[in-house]
Amino acid sequence: MNFNLTLIGQTISMIVFVAIAMKIWPMLIAKIDERRKNIADGIAAGDKGQRELADARHGAESILQEARQKATQAADIAHKRSGEIIAEAKQVAVAEGERLIASARTELTTAQTKARDSLRREVAALAVTGATRVLGREVDAKTHAALLDELAAELDKQAPANG
């Protein structure tokens, strides 16, 4: 008789477990798919930032080339007048080119940093959410902060290798 009650108890437990798993599993898969999409969007934004950086570098090179051409033309015209005017025209052209290059680099660095920070936050949130789901409890604030710091440090280590 114990054998039959044990078998029935195990069967009921298995049915309850399967029912709970069938309700929870789609939610977990949906969250994972959503996070995958967020990560893919972050990677796409990073790639876009890289393309914009390459475009800006190309633009900076053309601006520098244009500035050099202007400096050469100004030098040819100013050569007739005096050596002092030639030096001033070159300095103005080089300074303008450097200013434009510095401005483009600053904008690109800012965009790249924002993209990386955003991706870091999303990955950290995903990791904490996943850990919370797996553990079945909320991670305390100190552990949460430590996990985020550790994840950010790992991402910083990986960033120079990837970027």
mmCIF file of C-alpha atoms in Angstrom:
data_model
loop_
_atom_site.group_PDB
_atom_site.id
_atom_site.type_symbol
_atom_site.label_atom_id
_atom_site.label_comp_id
_atom_site.label_asym_id
_atom_site.label_seq_id
_atom_site.Cartn_x
_atom_site.Cartn_y
_atom_site.Cartn_z
ATOM 1 C CA MET A 1 0.000 0.000 0.000
ATOM 2 C CA ASN A 2 2.860 2.436 0.696
ATOM 3 C CA PHE A 3 4.212 1.724 -2.738
ATOM 4 C CA ASN A 4 0.954 2.834 -4.347
ATOM 5 C CA LEU A 5 0.664 5.991 -2.209
ATOM 6 C CA THR A 6 4.305 6.849 -2.946
ATOM 7 C CA LEU A 7 3.770 6.385 -6.664
ATOM 8 C CA ILE A 8 0.616 8.503 -6.592
ATOM 9 C CA GLY A 9 2.376 11.219 -4.533
ATOM 10 C CA GLN A 10 5.315 11.313 -6.921
ATOM 11 C CA THR A 11 2.985 11.454 -9.924
ATOM 12 C CA ILE A 12 1.047 14.378 -8.424
ATOM 13 C CA SER A 13 4.307 16.171 -7.561
ATOM 14 C CA MET A 14 5.573 15.687 -11.108
ATOM 15 C CA ILE A 15 2.336 16.989 -12.609
ATOM 16 C CA VAL A 16 2.455 20.079 -10.359
ATOM 17 C CA PHE A 17 6.115 20.673 -11.276
ATOM 18 C CA VAL A 18 5.421 20.347 -15.018
ATOM 19 C CA ALA A 19 2.413 22.712 -14.757
ATOM 20 C CA ILE A 20 4.465 25.349 -12.930
ATOM 21 C CA ALA A 21 7.361 24.967 -15.378
ATOM 22 C CA MET A 22 4.990 25.333 -18.358
ATOM 23 C CA LYS A 23 3.693 28.645 -16.940
ATOM 24 C CA ILE A 24 7.107 30.090 -16.022
ATOM 25 C CA TRP A 25 9.145 28.906 -19.016
ATOM 26 C CA PRO A 26 7.499 31.156 -21.666
ATOM 27 C CA MET A 27 8.018 34.217 -19.458
ATOM 28 C CA LEU A 28 11.695 33.387 -19.051
ATOM 29 C CA ILE A 29 12.135 32.801 -22.775
ATOM 30 C CA ALA A 30 10.358 36.109 -23.535
ATOM 31 C CA LYS A 31 12.682 37.994 -21.139
ATOM 32 C CA ILE A 32 15.731 36.306 -22.641
ATOM 33 C CA ASP A 33 14.582 37.180 -26.174
ATOM 34 C CA GLU A 34 13.953 40.773 -25.101
ATOM 35 C CA ARG A 35 17.439 41.015 -23.584
ATOM 36 C CA ARG A 36 18.957 39.489 -26.712
ATOM 37 C CA LYS A 37 17.226 42.162 -28.768
ATOM 38 C CA ASN A 38 18.476 44.887 -26.417
ATOM 39 C CA ILE A 39 22.010 43.551 -26.626
ATOM 40 C CA ALA A 40 21.790 43.278 -30.417
ATOM 41 C CA ASP A 41 20.536 46.878 -30.549
ATOM 42 C CA GLY A 42 23.447 47.942 -28.336
ATOM 43 C CA ILE A 43 25.926 46.155 -30.567
ATOM 44 C CA ALA A 44 24.323 47.742 -33.625
ATOM 45 C CA ALA A 45 24.637 51.145 -31.955
ATOM 46 C CA GLY A 46 28.295 50.403 -31.242
ATOM 47 C CA ASP A 47 28.831 49.407 -34.871
ATOM 48 C CA LYS A 48 27.069 52.566 -35.976
ATOM 49 C CA GLY A 49 29.370 54.543 -33.689
ATOM 50 C CA GLN A 50 32.370 52.851 -35.257
ATOM 51 C CA ARG A 51 31.083 53.686 -38.749
ATOM 52 C CA GLU A 52 30.466 57.279 -37.698
ATOM 53 C CA LEU A 53 33.973 57.399 -36.256
ATOM 54 C CA ALA A 54 35.390 56.160 -39.567
ATOM 55 C CA ASP A 55 33.256 58.690 -41.463
ATOM 56 C CA ALA A 56 34.389 61.467 -39.151
ATOM 57 C CA ARG A 57 38.008 60.449 -39.592
ATOM 58 C CA HIS A 58 37.524 60.515 -43.346
ATOM 59 C CA GLY A 59 35.798 63.885 -43.053
ATOM 60 C CA ALA A 60 38.582 65.168 -40.835
ATOM 61 C CA GLU A 61 41.142 64.017 -43.390
ATOM 62 C CA SER A 62 39.288 65.793 -46.202
ATOM 63 C CA ILE A 63 38.945 68.904 -44.040
ATOM 64 C CA LEU A 64 42.642 68.742 -43.249
ATOM 65 C CA GLN A 65 43.423 68.226 -46.926
ATOM 66 C CA GLU A 66 41.184 71.161 -47.807
ATOM 67 C CA ALA A 67 42.851 73.258 -45.122
ATOM 68 C CA ARG A 68 46.262 72.322 -46.532
ATOM 69 C CA GLN A 69 45.134 73.280 -50.031
ATOM 70 C CA LYS A 70 43.880 76.603 -48.741
ATOM 71 C CA ALA A 71 47.139 77.128 -46.884
ATOM 72 C CA THR A 72 49.111 76.359 -50.052
ATOM 73 C CA GLN A 73 47.004 78.769 -52.105
ATOM 74 C CA ALA A 74 47.330 81.420 -49.446
ATOM 75 C CA ALA A 75 51.068 80.789 -49.304
ATOM 76 C CA ASP A 76 51.351 81.226 -53.078
ATOM 77 C CA ILE A 77 49.460 84.528 -52.967
ATOM 78 C CA ALA A 78 51.216 85.700 -49.819
ATOM 79 C CA HIS A 79 54.636 84.724 -51.158
ATOM 80 C CA LYS A 80 54.456 87.799 -53.338
ATOM 81 C CA ARG A 81 53.853 90.022 -50.347
ATOM 82 C CA SER A 82 56.133 88.733 -47.605
ATOM 83 C CA GLY A 83 57.350 85.726 -45.552
ATOM 84 C CA GLU A 84 55.507 87.015 -42.502
ATOM 85 C CA ILE A 85 52.068 86.703 -44.138
ATOM 86 C CA ILE A 86 52.940 83.177 -45.371
ATOM 87 C CA ALA A 87 53.708 81.966 -41.845
ATOM 88 C CA GLU A 88 50.502 83.491 -40.456
ATOM 89 C CA ALA A 89 48.327 81.867 -43.145
ATOM 90 C CA LYS A 90 49.840 78.431 -42.490
ATOM 91 C CA GLN A 91 49.320 78.777 -38.750
ATOM 92 C CA VAL A 92 45.682 79.755 -39.222
ATOM 93 C CA ALA A 93 45.033 76.841 -41.588
ATOM 94 C CA VAL A 94 46.742 74.273 -39.342
ATOM 95 C CA ALA A 95 44.998 75.615 -36.228
ATOM 96 C CA GLU A 96 41.609 75.433 -37.934
ATOM 97 C CA GLY A 97 42.267 71.893 -39.143
ATOM 98 C CA GLU A 98 43.394 70.802 -35.676
ATOM 99 C CA ARG A 99 40.384 72.456 -34.083
ATOM 100 C CA LEU A 100 38.005 70.670 -36.448
ATOM 101 C CA ILE A 101 39.795 67.354 -35.897
ATOM 102 C CA ALA A 102 39.714 67.839 -32.111
ATOM 103 C CA SER A 103 36.025 68.712 -32.255
ATOM 104 C CA ALA A 104 35.225 65.628 -34.352
ATOM 105 C CA ARG A 105 37.248 63.383 -32.054
ATOM 106 C CA THR A 106 35.511 64.795 -28.988
ATOM 107 C CA GLU A 107 32.076 64.182 -30.485
ATOM 108 C CA LEU A 108 33.002 60.662 -31.543
ATOM 109 C CA THR A 109 34.518 59.828 -28.170
ATOM 110 C CA THR A 110 31.399 61.098 -26.424
ATOM 111 C CA ALA A 111 29.096 59.055 -28.669
ATOM 112 C CA GLN A 112 31.224 55.949 -28.251
ATOM 113 C CA THR A 113 31.368 56.388 -24.464
ATOM 114 C CA LYS A 114 27.587 56.855 -24.275
ATOM 115 C CA ALA A 115 27.035 53.715 -26.358
ATOM 116 C CA ARG A 116 29.426 51.676 -24.207
ATOM 117 C CA ASP A 117 27.913 52.984 -20.958
ATOM 118 C CA SER A 118 24.414 52.228 -22.179
ATOM 119 C CA LEU A 119 25.435 48.742 -23.234
ATOM 120 C CA ARG A 120 27.187 48.209 -19.891
ATOM 121 C CA ARG A 121 24.071 49.238 -17.976
ATOM 122 C CA GLU A 122 21.863 46.979 -20.059
ATOM 123 C CA VAL A 123 24.210 44.010 -19.678
ATOM 124 C CA ALA A 124 24.517 44.646 -15.928
ATOM 125 C CA ALA A 125 20.755 44.875 -15.539
ATOM 126 C CA LEU A 126 20.354 41.692 -17.563
ATOM 127 C CA ALA A 127 22.895 39.891 -15.404
ATOM 128 C CA VAL A 128 21.253 41.008 -12.157
ATOM 129 C CA THR A 129 17.771 40.154 -13.464
ATOM 130 C CA GLY A 130 18.995 36.748 -14.598
ATOM 131 C CA ALA A 131 20.712 36.116 -11.280
ATOM 132 C CA THR A 132 17.602 37.203 -9.408
ATOM 133 C CA ARG A 133 15.436 34.873 -11.472
ATOM 134 C CA VAL A 134 17.830 31.970 -11.152
ATOM 135 C CA LEU A 135 18.286 32.449 -7.432
ATOM 136 C CA GLY A 136 14.606 33.098 -6.899
ATOM 137 C CA ARG A 137 15.302 36.043 -4.611
ATOM 138 C CA GLU A 138 16.416 39.633 -4.801
ATOM 139 C CA VAL A 139 20.134 40.307 -4.428
ATOM 140 C CA ASP A 140 20.858 42.789 -1.589
ATOM 141 C CA ALA A 141 22.116 46.291 -2.424
ATOM 142 C CA LYS A 142 25.766 45.673 -1.506
ATOM 143 C CA THR A 143 25.922 42.474 -3.524
ATOM 144 C CA HIS A 144 24.089 44.201 -6.370
ATOM 145 C CA ALA A 145 26.588 47.088 -6.405
ATOM 146 C CA ALA A 146 29.520 44.686 -6.186
ATOM 147 C CA LEU A 147 28.170 42.641 -9.093
ATOM 148 C CA LEU A 148 27.712 45.765 -11.204
ATOM 149 C CA ASP A 149 31.230 47.001 -10.385
ATOM 150 C CA GLU A 150 32.712 43.615 -11.212
ATOM 151 C CA LEU A 151 30.766 43.416 -14.471
ATOM 152 C CA ALA A 152 31.806 46.958 -15.436
ATOM 153 C CA ALA A 153 35.446 46.096 -14.718
ATOM 154 C CA GLU A 154 35.221 42.994 -16.898
ATOM 155 C CA LEU A 155 33.613 45.003 -19.700
ATOM 156 C CA ASP A 156 36.353 47.651 -19.401
ATOM 157 C CA LYS A 157 38.977 44.906 -19.715
ATOM 158 C CA GLN A 158 37.252 43.492 -22.794
ATOM 159 C CA ALA A 159 36.532 46.886 -24.408
ATOM 160 C CA PRO A 160 40.130 47.628 -25.561
ATOM 161 C CA ALA A 161 40.421 44.136 -27.041
ATOM 162 C CA ASN A 162 37.143 44.518 -28.957
ATOM 163 C CA GLY A 163 37.344 48.214 -29.856
#
